[in-house]
Amino acid sequence: MSNATQKVLLLHSSREGQTKKILHYIESQLGERAQCDVSDLHQVPTLDLTQYDRVLIGASIRYGHFNKKLYQFIDTHSEQLNRVKAGFFSVNLTARKPGKDTAETSAYSRKFLEKSPWTPQLHGVFAGALYYPRYKWFDRMMIRFIMHITGGETDTSKEVEYTDWQKVKAFTDQFAQF
């Protein structure tokens, strides 16, 4: 099948919206190479993933964990995920630091691979964003505390995007080719 006629499913498990933003960027980069369906992984009960040439799942980390619905989705669809060309990327604030931004060096990615019955054929890790003004008070204080400990931004009036869009573009090119 030629790249121009590829049918691609892009799924996100996003809490604050950065993962969804990254997925929409990937969709725009795929452009005319693919017909993309974008869905919230939390809102799709059952899918026939084999209807797609490629599947990409993006998921965010919050307080050190992926959403449990990500694991439920993968448990339900692991057989299908293993039969199609499927990739995965995670989004977290730790990835803003050099050496914490690859599937091999991200503790979250290693833990994901240990827990998941599915091993993605392509695996990326991207830094997320801080949206302090959008968080509820408790989350704002907890994230500020974590950022203080890890040497990150602590000014709760700021929004800071750490995503390396060139890295996302390179990943998108890999996804389109594998």
mmCIF file of C-alpha atoms in Angstrom:
data_model
loop_
_atom_site.group_PDB
_atom_site.id
_atom_site.type_symbol
_atom_site.label_atom_id
_atom_site.label_comp_id
_atom_site.label_asym_id
_atom_site.label_seq_id
_atom_site.Cartn_x
_atom_site.Cartn_y
_atom_site.Cartn_z
ATOM 1 C CA MET A 1 0.000 0.000 0.000
ATOM 2 C CA SER A 2 1.447 3.419 -0.866
ATOM 3 C CA ASN A 3 2.077 6.059 1.771
ATOM 4 C CA ALA A 4 -0.570 8.333 0.233
ATOM 5 C CA THR A 5 -3.314 5.808 1.005
ATOM 6 C CA GLN A 6 -2.237 4.789 4.502
ATOM 7 C CA LYS A 7 -5.017 4.641 7.059
ATOM 8 C CA VAL A 8 -3.713 5.697 10.476
ATOM 9 C CA LEU A 9 -5.301 5.658 13.922
ATOM 10 C CA LEU A 10 -3.933 8.165 16.423
ATOM 11 C CA LEU A 11 -5.051 7.605 20.032
ATOM 12 C CA HIS A 12 -4.302 9.760 23.047
ATOM 13 C CA SER A 13 -4.499 9.407 26.794
ATOM 14 C CA SER A 14 -4.030 13.024 27.800
ATOM 15 C CA ARG A 15 -4.709 14.756 31.091
ATOM 16 C CA GLU A 16 -3.842 18.403 30.508
ATOM 17 C CA GLY A 17 -3.811 18.394 26.716
ATOM 18 C CA GLN A 18 -0.116 18.331 25.749
ATOM 19 C CA THR A 19 -0.244 14.725 24.563
ATOM 20 C CA LYS A 20 -3.270 15.550 22.423
ATOM 21 C CA LYS A 21 -1.438 18.622 21.082
ATOM 22 C CA ILE A 22 1.547 16.448 20.143
ATOM 23 C CA LEU A 23 -0.742 13.921 18.435
ATOM 24 C CA HIS A 24 -2.413 16.664 16.388
ATOM 25 C CA TYR A 25 1.035 17.918 15.393
ATOM 26 C CA ILE A 26 1.915 14.386 14.248
ATOM 27 C CA GLU A 27 -1.338 14.297 12.282
ATOM 28 C CA SER A 28 -0.414 17.575 10.566
ATOM 29 C CA GLN A 29 3.088 16.276 9.782
ATOM 30 C CA LEU A 30 1.687 13.109 8.225
ATOM 31 C CA GLY A 31 -0.334 15.399 5.967
ATOM 32 C CA GLU A 32 -1.271 13.820 2.689
ATOM 33 C CA ARG A 33 0.748 10.681 3.417
ATOM 34 C CA ALA A 34 -2.096 9.297 5.510
ATOM 35 C CA GLN A 35 -5.781 9.454 6.292
ATOM 36 C CA CYS A 36 -5.837 9.900 10.066
ATOM 37 C CA ASP A 37 -8.506 9.163 12.632
ATOM 38 C CA VAL A 38 -7.798 10.833 15.989
ATOM 39 C CA SER A 39 -9.552 9.607 19.134
ATOM 40 C CA ASP A 40 -9.428 9.875 22.887
ATOM 41 C CA LEU A 41 -8.349 6.432 24.053
ATOM 42 C CA HIS A 42 -10.558 6.842 27.150
ATOM 43 C CA GLN A 43 -13.676 7.187 25.019
ATOM 44 C CA VAL A 44 -13.303 4.323 22.554
ATOM 45 C CA PRO A 45 -14.770 1.116 23.968
ATOM 46 C CA THR A 46 -13.683 -1.358 21.276
ATOM 47 C CA LEU A 47 -11.958 -0.896 17.959
ATOM 48 C CA ASP A 48 -10.854 -3.151 15.146
ATOM 49 C CA LEU A 49 -7.276 -1.931 14.922
ATOM 50 C CA THR A 50 -6.574 -4.247 11.998
ATOM 51 C CA GLN A 51 -8.585 -1.849 9.798
ATOM 52 C CA TYR A 52 -5.602 0.513 10.048
ATOM 53 C CA ASP A 53 -2.193 0.341 8.423
ATOM 54 C CA ARG A 54 -0.608 2.017 11.441
ATOM 55 C CA VAL A 55 -1.660 2.796 14.992
ATOM 56 C CA LEU A 56 -0.012 5.309 17.307
ATOM 57 C CA ILE A 57 -0.826 5.730 20.986
ATOM 58 C CA GLY A 58 0.333 8.748 22.964
ATOM 59 C CA ALA A 59 -0.023 8.811 26.751
ATOM 60 C CA SER A 60 0.891 11.237 29.504
ATOM 61 C CA ILE A 61 2.327 10.639 32.935
ATOM 62 C CA ARG A 62 0.770 12.190 36.031
ATOM 63 C CA TYR A 63 2.364 11.654 39.440
ATOM 64 C CA GLY A 64 4.556 8.932 38.025
ATOM 65 C CA HIS A 65 1.812 6.847 36.398
ATOM 66 C CA PHE A 66 -0.038 6.396 33.145
ATOM 67 C CA ASN A 67 -3.822 6.448 33.322
ATOM 68 C CA LYS A 68 -5.157 2.980 34.162
ATOM 69 C CA LYS A 69 -7.423 3.173 31.098
ATOM 70 C CA LEU A 70 -4.293 3.015 28.918
ATOM 71 C CA TYR A 71 -3.452 -0.384 30.373
ATOM 72 C CA GLN A 72 -7.075 -1.527 30.068
ATOM 73 C CA PHE A 73 -7.103 -0.517 26.400
ATOM 74 C CA ILE A 74 -3.837 -2.328 25.730
ATOM 75 C CA ASP A 75 -5.001 -5.449 27.583
ATOM 76 C CA THR A 76 -8.155 -5.500 25.453
ATOM 77 C CA HIS A 77 -6.363 -4.789 22.161
ATOM 78 C CA SER A 78 -2.885 -6.305 22.635
ATOM 79 C CA GLU A 79 -3.424 -9.093 20.110
ATOM 80 C CA GLN A 80 -4.504 -6.578 17.468
ATOM 81 C CA LEU A 81 -1.684 -4.167 18.383
ATOM 82 C CA ASN A 82 0.775 -6.985 17.784
ATOM 83 C CA ARG A 83 -0.688 -7.625 14.312
ATOM 84 C CA VAL A 84 -0.449 -4.051 12.989
ATOM 85 C CA LYS A 85 2.365 -1.556 12.728
ATOM 86 C CA ALA A 86 1.942 0.175 16.055
ATOM 87 C CA GLY A 87 3.915 2.774 17.962
ATOM 88 C CA PHE A 88 3.749 4.451 21.326
ATOM 89 C CA PHE A 89 5.005 7.650 22.874
ATOM 90 C CA SER A 90 4.896 8.940 26.395
ATOM 91 C CA VAL A 91 4.815 12.537 27.561
ATOM 92 C CA ASN A 92 6.259 13.577 30.892
ATOM 93 C CA LEU A 93 8.093 16.456 32.529
ATOM 94 C CA THR A 94 11.120 14.359 33.468
ATOM 95 C CA ALA A 95 11.912 14.062 29.744
ATOM 96 C CA ARG A 96 12.886 17.753 29.771
ATOM 97 C CA LYS A 97 16.222 16.580 31.181
ATOM 98 C CA PRO A 98 18.942 15.156 28.936
ATOM 99 C CA GLY A 99 19.336 11.434 29.432
ATOM 100 C CA LYS A 100 15.714 10.980 30.574
ATOM 101 C CA ASP A 101 14.135 11.395 27.160
ATOM 102 C CA THR A 102 14.404 8.042 25.385
ATOM 103 C CA ALA A 103 12.557 4.751 25.704
ATOM 104 C CA GLU A 104 15.745 3.198 27.080
ATOM 105 C CA THR A 105 16.475 5.912 29.655
ATOM 106 C CA SER A 106 12.948 6.836 30.774
ATOM 107 C CA ALA A 107 11.951 5.048 33.962
ATOM 108 C CA TYR A 108 8.307 5.467 32.925
ATOM 109 C CA SER A 109 8.905 3.758 29.578
ATOM 110 C CA ARG A 110 10.791 0.877 31.135
ATOM 111 C CA LYS A 111 8.000 0.391 33.683
ATOM 112 C CA PHE A 112 5.389 0.575 30.905
ATOM 113 C CA LEU A 113 7.140 -2.151 28.924
ATOM 114 C CA GLU A 114 7.331 -4.363 32.031
ATOM 115 C CA LYS A 115 3.602 -3.994 32.771
ATOM 116 C CA SER A 116 2.261 -4.100 29.222
ATOM 117 C CA PRO A 117 1.454 -7.264 27.255
ATOM 118 C CA TRP A 118 2.331 -5.232 24.136
ATOM 119 C CA THR A 119 5.763 -4.114 22.979
ATOM 120 C CA PRO A 120 5.470 -1.224 20.530
ATOM 121 C CA GLN A 121 7.499 -1.427 17.327
ATOM 122 C CA LEU A 122 8.360 2.262 17.709
ATOM 123 C CA HIS A 123 8.646 3.990 21.071
ATOM 124 C CA GLY A 124 9.201 7.691 21.740
ATOM 125 C CA VAL A 125 9.481 9.884 24.818
ATOM 126 C CA PHE A 126 8.714 13.605 24.769
ATOM 127 C CA ALA A 127 8.859 16.347 27.346
ATOM 128 C CA GLY A 128 5.467 17.767 28.224
ATOM 129 C CA ALA A 129 4.346 21.154 29.429
ATOM 130 C CA LEU A 130 3.596 22.881 32.700
ATOM 131 C CA TYR A 131 0.227 24.594 32.789
ATOM 132 C CA TYR A 132 0.263 25.921 36.346
ATOM 133 C CA PRO A 133 -2.615 28.426 35.960
ATOM 134 C CA ARG A 134 -4.875 25.660 34.610
ATOM 135 C CA TYR A 135 -4.290 23.244 37.500
ATOM 136 C CA LYS A 136 -6.473 22.945 40.548
ATOM 137 C CA TRP A 137 -4.847 24.208 43.726
ATOM 138 C CA PHE A 138 -3.724 20.778 45.008
ATOM 139 C CA ASP A 139 -2.205 19.738 41.671
ATOM 140 C CA ARG A 140 -0.508 23.122 41.293
ATOM 141 C CA MET A 141 1.138 22.780 44.709
ATOM 142 C CA MET A 142 2.142 19.137 44.226
ATOM 143 C CA ILE A 143 3.615 19.756 40.784
ATOM 144 C CA ARG A 144 5.396 22.866 42.080
ATOM 145 C CA PHE A 145 6.891 20.761 44.884
ATOM 146 C CA ILE A 146 8.037 18.085 42.413
ATOM 147 C CA MET A 147 9.504 20.736 40.115
ATOM 148 C CA HIS A 148 11.321 22.304 43.069
ATOM 149 C CA ILE A 149 12.899 18.961 43.945
ATOM 150 C CA THR A 150 13.873 18.273 40.320
ATOM 151 C CA GLY A 151 15.158 21.758 39.492
ATOM 152 C CA GLY A 152 12.274 22.838 37.278
ATOM 153 C CA GLU A 153 10.067 25.904 36.978
ATOM 154 C CA THR A 154 8.270 26.764 40.223
ATOM 155 C CA ASP A 155 6.558 30.056 39.322
ATOM 156 C CA THR A 156 2.894 29.024 39.421
ATOM 157 C CA SER A 157 1.847 31.974 37.259
ATOM 158 C CA LYS A 158 3.682 30.522 34.253
ATOM 159 C CA GLU A 159 2.937 28.067 31.504
ATOM 160 C CA VAL A 160 6.064 26.413 30.122
ATOM 161 C CA GLU A 161 6.213 24.096 27.137
ATOM 162 C CA TYR A 162 9.208 21.753 27.162
ATOM 163 C CA THR A 163 8.233 19.705 24.084
ATOM 164 C CA ASP A 164 11.008 19.470 21.500
ATOM 165 C CA TRP A 165 9.010 19.749 18.289
ATOM 166 C CA GLN A 166 11.984 18.784 16.097
ATOM 167 C CA LYS A 167 12.206 15.533 18.031
ATOM 168 C CA VAL A 168 8.473 14.981 17.508
ATOM 169 C CA LYS A 169 8.908 15.633 13.779
ATOM 170 C CA ALA A 170 11.764 13.106 13.565
ATOM 171 C CA PHE A 171 9.603 10.542 15.409
ATOM 172 C CA THR A 172 6.740 11.237 12.998
ATOM 173 C CA ASP A 173 9.030 10.563 10.056
ATOM 174 C CA GLN A 174 10.069 7.267 11.648
ATOM 175 C CA PHE A 175 6.427 6.366 12.270
ATOM 176 C CA ALA A 176 5.536 7.062 8.646
ATOM 177 C CA GLN A 177 8.396 4.847 7.425
ATOM 178 C CA PHE A 178 8.500 1.789 9.652
#
